[in-house]
Short mmCIF file of C-alpha atoms in Angstrom, two decimals:
data_model
loop_
_atom_site.label_atom_id
_atom_site.label_comp_id
_atom_site.label_asym_id
_atom_site.label_seq_id
_atom_site.Cartn_x
_atom_site.Cartn_y
_atom_site.Cartn_z
CA MET A 1 115.72 109.37 85.16
CA PHE A 2 117.92 106.46 83.49
CA GLY A 3 117.78 102.93 84.59
CA VAL A 4 120.04 100.36 85.41
CA ALA A 5 120.81 99.55 81.99
CA GLY A 6 121.22 102.99 81.08
CA GLU A 7 118.44 103.20 79.01
CA ARG A 8 115.76 106.34 79.68
CA ARG A 9 112.53 105.13 81.24
CA LEU A 10 109.48 107.39 80.08
CA PRO A 11 106.54 107.90 82.12
CA ARG A 12 103.60 105.80 81.33
CA THR A 13 100.28 107.41 80.08
CA LYS A 14 96.99 106.00 80.34
CA PRO A 15 95.43 105.08 76.92
CA ASN A 16 92.94 108.54 75.81
CA ARG A 17 89.94 105.68 76.04
CA HIS A 18 87.61 104.71 78.43
CA GLU A 19 87.67 100.68 79.62
CA PRO A 20 84.43 99.41 79.54
CA PRO A 21 82.76 99.18 82.84
CA THR A 22 81.19 95.81 84.42
CA ILE A 23 77.37 95.60 83.92
CA LYS A 24 77.34 95.91 87.29
CA ALA A 25 79.08 99.13 87.34
CA ALA A 26 77.53 100.75 84.80
CA ALA A 27 73.95 99.79 86.20
CA LEU A 28 75.18 101.30 89.79
CA HIS A 29 76.25 104.09 88.38
CA ALA A 30 74.55 104.68 84.99
CA LEU A 31 77.60 104.50 83.02
CA CYS A 32 77.80 104.22 79.44
CA PRO A 33 78.30 100.47 78.58
CA ARG A 34 80.59 100.76 75.70
CA CYS A 35 83.24 103.52 77.59
CA GLY A 36 82.03 104.12 80.97
CA ALA A 37 81.18 107.95 80.40
CA GLN A 38 78.30 109.09 83.11
CA SER A 39 76.41 110.47 80.13
CA VAL A 40 73.33 108.01 79.68
CA PHE A 41 70.47 109.96 81.54
CA GLU A 42 69.05 113.21 80.35
CA ASP A 43 67.39 114.04 82.79
CA MET A 44 65.76 112.21 86.01
CA VAL A 45 64.87 108.84 84.11
CA ARG A 46 65.17 109.82 80.46
CA PHE A 47 68.19 108.65 78.27
CA GLN A 48 70.16 110.70 76.04
CA PRO A 49 70.01 109.95 72.47
CA ARG A 50 73.71 109.16 71.93
CA CYS A 51 76.64 108.82 74.53
CA THR A 52 78.25 112.37 74.94
CA SER A 53 81.83 110.47 75.00
CA CYS A 54 81.50 107.35 72.26
CA GLN A 55 78.34 108.48 70.41
CA LEU A 56 76.49 104.74 71.36
CA ASP A 57 73.03 105.24 70.24
CA PHE A 58 70.70 104.76 73.60
CA ALA A 59 67.89 104.68 71.60
CA GLN A 60 67.70 101.03 70.06
CA TYR A 61 68.02 99.77 73.72
CA GLU A 62 65.13 101.75 75.31
CA ALA A 63 62.81 99.24 77.09
CA GLY A 64 59.83 101.89 76.91
CA GLY A 65 56.94 103.09 79.71
CA ARG A 66 55.92 99.37 80.46
CA PHE A 67 59.16 98.62 81.78
CA ALA A 68 59.00 102.01 84.09
CA ALA A 69 55.74 101.07 85.20
CA ILE A 70 56.82 97.50 86.46
CA ILE A 71 60.01 98.80 88.44
CA THR A 72 57.29 101.40 90.17
CA MET A 73 54.60 99.49 91.03
CA LEU A 74 57.26 96.98 92.41
CA ALA A 75 58.83 99.85 94.49
CA VAL A 76 55.15 100.96 95.51
CA VAL A 77 54.40 97.69 96.92
CA VAL A 78 57.57 97.50 98.71
CA LEU A 79 56.93 100.78 100.63
CA THR A 80 53.72 99.98 101.23
CA ALA A 81 54.28 97.48 103.06
CA ALA A 82 57.18 99.13 105.14
CA SER A 83 54.54 101.99 105.88
CA VAL A 84 52.30 99.51 107.60
CA LEU A 85 54.55 98.22 109.23
CA VAL A 86 55.69 101.18 110.89
CA ASP A 87 52.84 102.93 111.21
CA SER A 88 51.17 99.36 113.10
CA ALA A 89 54.90 99.41 114.90
CA LEU A 90 55.33 103.48 116.26
CA ASN A 91 51.63 104.65 115.08
CA PRO A 92 53.40 108.09 114.16
CA PRO A 93 51.16 111.01 113.76
CA PHE A 94 49.97 111.36 110.45
CA TRP A 95 52.00 114.81 109.41
CA VAL A 96 55.24 112.74 110.43
CA GLN A 97 54.07 109.98 108.19
CA ILE A 98 53.81 112.52 105.27
CA LEU A 99 56.84 113.84 105.55
CA ILE A 100 58.62 110.39 106.16
CA TRP A 101 56.47 108.68 103.16
CA VAL A 102 56.04 111.12 100.25
CA PRO A 103 60.10 112.01 99.82
CA LEU A 104 61.19 108.53 100.32
CA THR A 105 58.66 107.19 98.19
CA MET A 106 59.78 109.76 95.19
CA ALA A 107 63.13 109.12 95.59
CA SER A 108 62.99 105.42 95.99
CA VAL A 109 61.24 105.35 92.90
CA ILE A 110 63.01 107.62 91.03
CA TYR A 111 66.49 105.32 91.59
CA ALA A 112 64.32 102.70 91.11
CA VAL A 113 63.47 103.53 87.42
CA ARG A 114 67.21 104.57 87.14
CA LEU A 115 68.41 101.64 88.12
CA GLY A 116 66.60 99.43 85.83
CA LYS A 117 67.00 100.94 83.03
CA SER A 118 70.65 101.65 83.64
CA THR A 119 70.51 97.95 84.21
CA TRP A 120 68.25 96.92 81.15
CA LEU A 121 70.91 98.91 78.83
CA ALA A 122 74.09 97.26 80.23
CA LEU A 123 72.64 94.07 79.97
CA ARG A 124 70.91 94.49 75.90
CA TYR A 125 74.46 96.48 75.06
CA ALA A 126 76.31 93.33 76.55
CA LYS A 127 74.07 90.63 74.62
CA SER A 128 74.66 92.80 71.17
CA GLN A 129 78.42 92.07 71.48
CA LEU A 130 78.10 88.34 71.94
CA PRO A 131 79.48 86.50 68.88
CA ASP A 132 76.90 84.97 67.02
#
Protein backbone atom coordinates (compact mmCIF):
# COMPACT_ATOMS: atom_id res chain seq x y z
CA MET A 1 0.00 0.00 0.00
CA PHE A 2 1.06 3.53 -0.65
CA GLY A 3 0.41 6.52 1.58
CA VAL A 4 -0.90 9.92 0.66
CA ALA A 5 2.55 11.29 -0.13
CA GLY A 6 3.42 8.25 -2.23
CA GLU A 7 5.70 6.59 0.32
CA ARG A 8 5.34 2.92 0.91
CA ARG A 9 4.13 1.86 4.36
CA LEU A 10 5.77 -1.16 5.80
CA PRO A 11 3.96 -3.32 8.31
CA ARG A 12 5.03 -2.70 11.86
CA THR A 13 6.70 -5.63 13.50
CA LYS A 14 6.99 -6.20 17.20
CA PRO A 15 10.45 -6.42 18.67
CA ASN A 16 11.70 -9.92 19.29
CA ARG A 17 12.09 -9.43 23.03
CA HIS A 18 9.51 -9.55 25.79
CA GLU A 19 8.62 -6.48 27.81
CA PRO A 20 9.28 -6.85 31.53
CA PRO A 21 6.03 -7.44 33.41
CA THR A 22 4.85 -5.42 36.38
CA ILE A 23 5.54 -6.85 39.83
CA LYS A 24 1.84 -7.67 40.22
CA ALA A 25 1.64 -9.50 36.90
CA ALA A 26 4.89 -11.37 37.55
CA ALA A 27 3.63 -12.48 40.96
CA LEU A 28 0.12 -13.52 39.92
CA HIS A 29 1.10 -15.36 36.76
CA ALA A 30 4.57 -16.64 37.80
CA LEU A 31 6.36 -14.72 35.05
CA CYS A 32 10.07 -14.11 34.73
CA PRO A 33 10.59 -10.58 36.10
CA ARG A 34 13.10 -9.73 33.36
CA CYS A 35 11.45 -11.01 30.16
CA GLY A 36 7.90 -12.01 31.12
CA ALA A 37 8.17 -15.66 30.06
CA GLN A 38 6.27 -18.27 32.05
CA SER A 39 9.37 -20.13 33.07
CA VAL A 40 9.71 -19.56 36.80
CA PHE A 41 8.61 -22.92 38.22
CA GLU A 42 10.11 -26.30 37.40
CA ASP A 43 7.32 -28.21 39.12
CA MET A 44 4.60 -27.29 41.60
CA VAL A 45 6.63 -24.99 43.87
CA ARG A 46 10.31 -25.35 42.91
CA PHE A 47 12.07 -22.64 40.92
CA GLN A 48 13.88 -23.56 37.74
CA PRO A 49 17.63 -22.89 37.87
CA ARG A 50 17.38 -20.33 35.04
CA CYS A 51 14.78 -18.68 32.85
CA THR A 52 14.41 -20.63 29.62
CA SER A 53 14.03 -17.42 27.65
CA CYS A 54 16.50 -14.85 29.03
CA GLN A 55 18.72 -17.08 31.22
CA LEU A 56 18.08 -15.06 34.41
CA ASP A 57 19.51 -17.00 37.37
CA PHE A 58 16.59 -17.64 39.75
CA ALA A 59 18.81 -19.27 42.38
CA GLN A 60 20.12 -15.91 43.57
CA TYR A 61 16.55 -14.84 44.44
CA GLU A 62 15.49 -18.06 46.20
CA ALA A 63 13.98 -17.41 49.64
CA GLY A 64 14.44 -20.91 51.02
CA GLY A 65 12.12 -23.24 52.89
CA ARG A 66 11.42 -20.96 55.85
CA PHE A 67 9.47 -18.60 53.61
CA ALA A 68 7.30 -21.44 52.29
CA ALA A 69 6.69 -22.70 55.83
CA ILE A 70 5.38 -19.32 56.97
CA ILE A 71 3.05 -19.06 53.98
CA THR A 72 1.81 -22.62 54.56
CA MET A 73 1.06 -21.90 58.20
CA LEU A 74 -0.86 -18.73 57.32
CA ALA A 75 -2.92 -20.57 54.69
CA VAL A 76 -3.69 -23.41 57.11
CA VAL A 77 -4.80 -20.95 59.82
CA VAL A 78 -7.23 -19.29 57.41
CA LEU A 79 -8.56 -22.65 56.19
CA THR A 80 -8.94 -23.97 59.74
CA ALA A 81 -10.98 -20.92 60.71
CA ALA A 82 -13.13 -21.37 57.61
CA SER A 83 -13.70 -25.06 58.34
CA VAL A 84 -14.75 -24.31 61.94
CA LEU A 85 -17.20 -21.67 60.71
CA VAL A 86 -18.66 -24.03 58.09
CA ASP A 87 -18.92 -26.83 60.62
CA SER A 88 -20.67 -24.69 63.22
CA ALA A 89 -23.04 -23.06 60.71
CA LEU A 90 -23.98 -26.03 58.52
CA ASN A 91 -22.90 -29.11 60.51
CA PRO A 92 -22.24 -31.28 57.41
CA PRO A 93 -21.35 -34.98 57.77
CA PHE A 94 -17.70 -35.91 58.25
CA TRP A 95 -17.30 -37.36 54.74
CA VAL A 96 -18.53 -34.09 53.22
CA GLN A 97 -15.97 -32.21 55.30
CA ILE A 98 -13.23 -34.51 53.99
CA LEU A 99 -14.41 -34.07 50.39
CA ILE A 100 -14.39 -30.30 50.77
CA TRP A 101 -11.37 -29.48 52.90
CA VAL A 102 -8.68 -31.92 51.80
CA PRO A 103 -8.56 -30.83 48.13
CA LEU A 104 -9.19 -27.20 49.05
CA THR A 105 -6.32 -27.24 51.55
CA MET A 106 -3.92 -28.83 49.07
CA ALA A 107 -4.81 -26.41 46.28
CA SER A 108 -4.75 -23.36 48.56
CA VAL A 109 -1.37 -24.16 50.08
CA ILE A 110 0.22 -24.87 46.69
CA TYR A 111 -1.18 -21.68 45.18
CA ALA A 112 -0.22 -19.60 48.23
CA VAL A 113 3.36 -20.87 48.14
CA ARG A 114 3.63 -20.27 44.38
CA LEU A 115 2.19 -16.77 44.78
CA GLY A 116 4.49 -15.96 47.68
CA LYS A 117 7.62 -17.26 46.00
CA SER A 118 6.92 -15.53 42.69
CA THR A 119 6.11 -12.28 44.53
CA TRP A 120 9.39 -12.56 46.43
CA LEU A 121 11.26 -13.20 43.17
CA ALA A 122 9.67 -10.19 41.44
CA LEU A 123 10.32 -7.88 44.39
CA ARG A 124 13.93 -8.99 44.83
CA TYR A 125 14.61 -8.61 41.09
CA ALA A 126 13.03 -5.13 41.07
CA LYS A 127 15.14 -4.14 44.08
CA SER A 128 18.31 -5.41 42.41
CA GLN A 129 17.59 -3.27 39.34
CA LEU A 130 17.39 -0.02 41.31
CA PRO A 131 20.38 2.28 40.88
CA ASP A 132 22.73 2.35 43.86
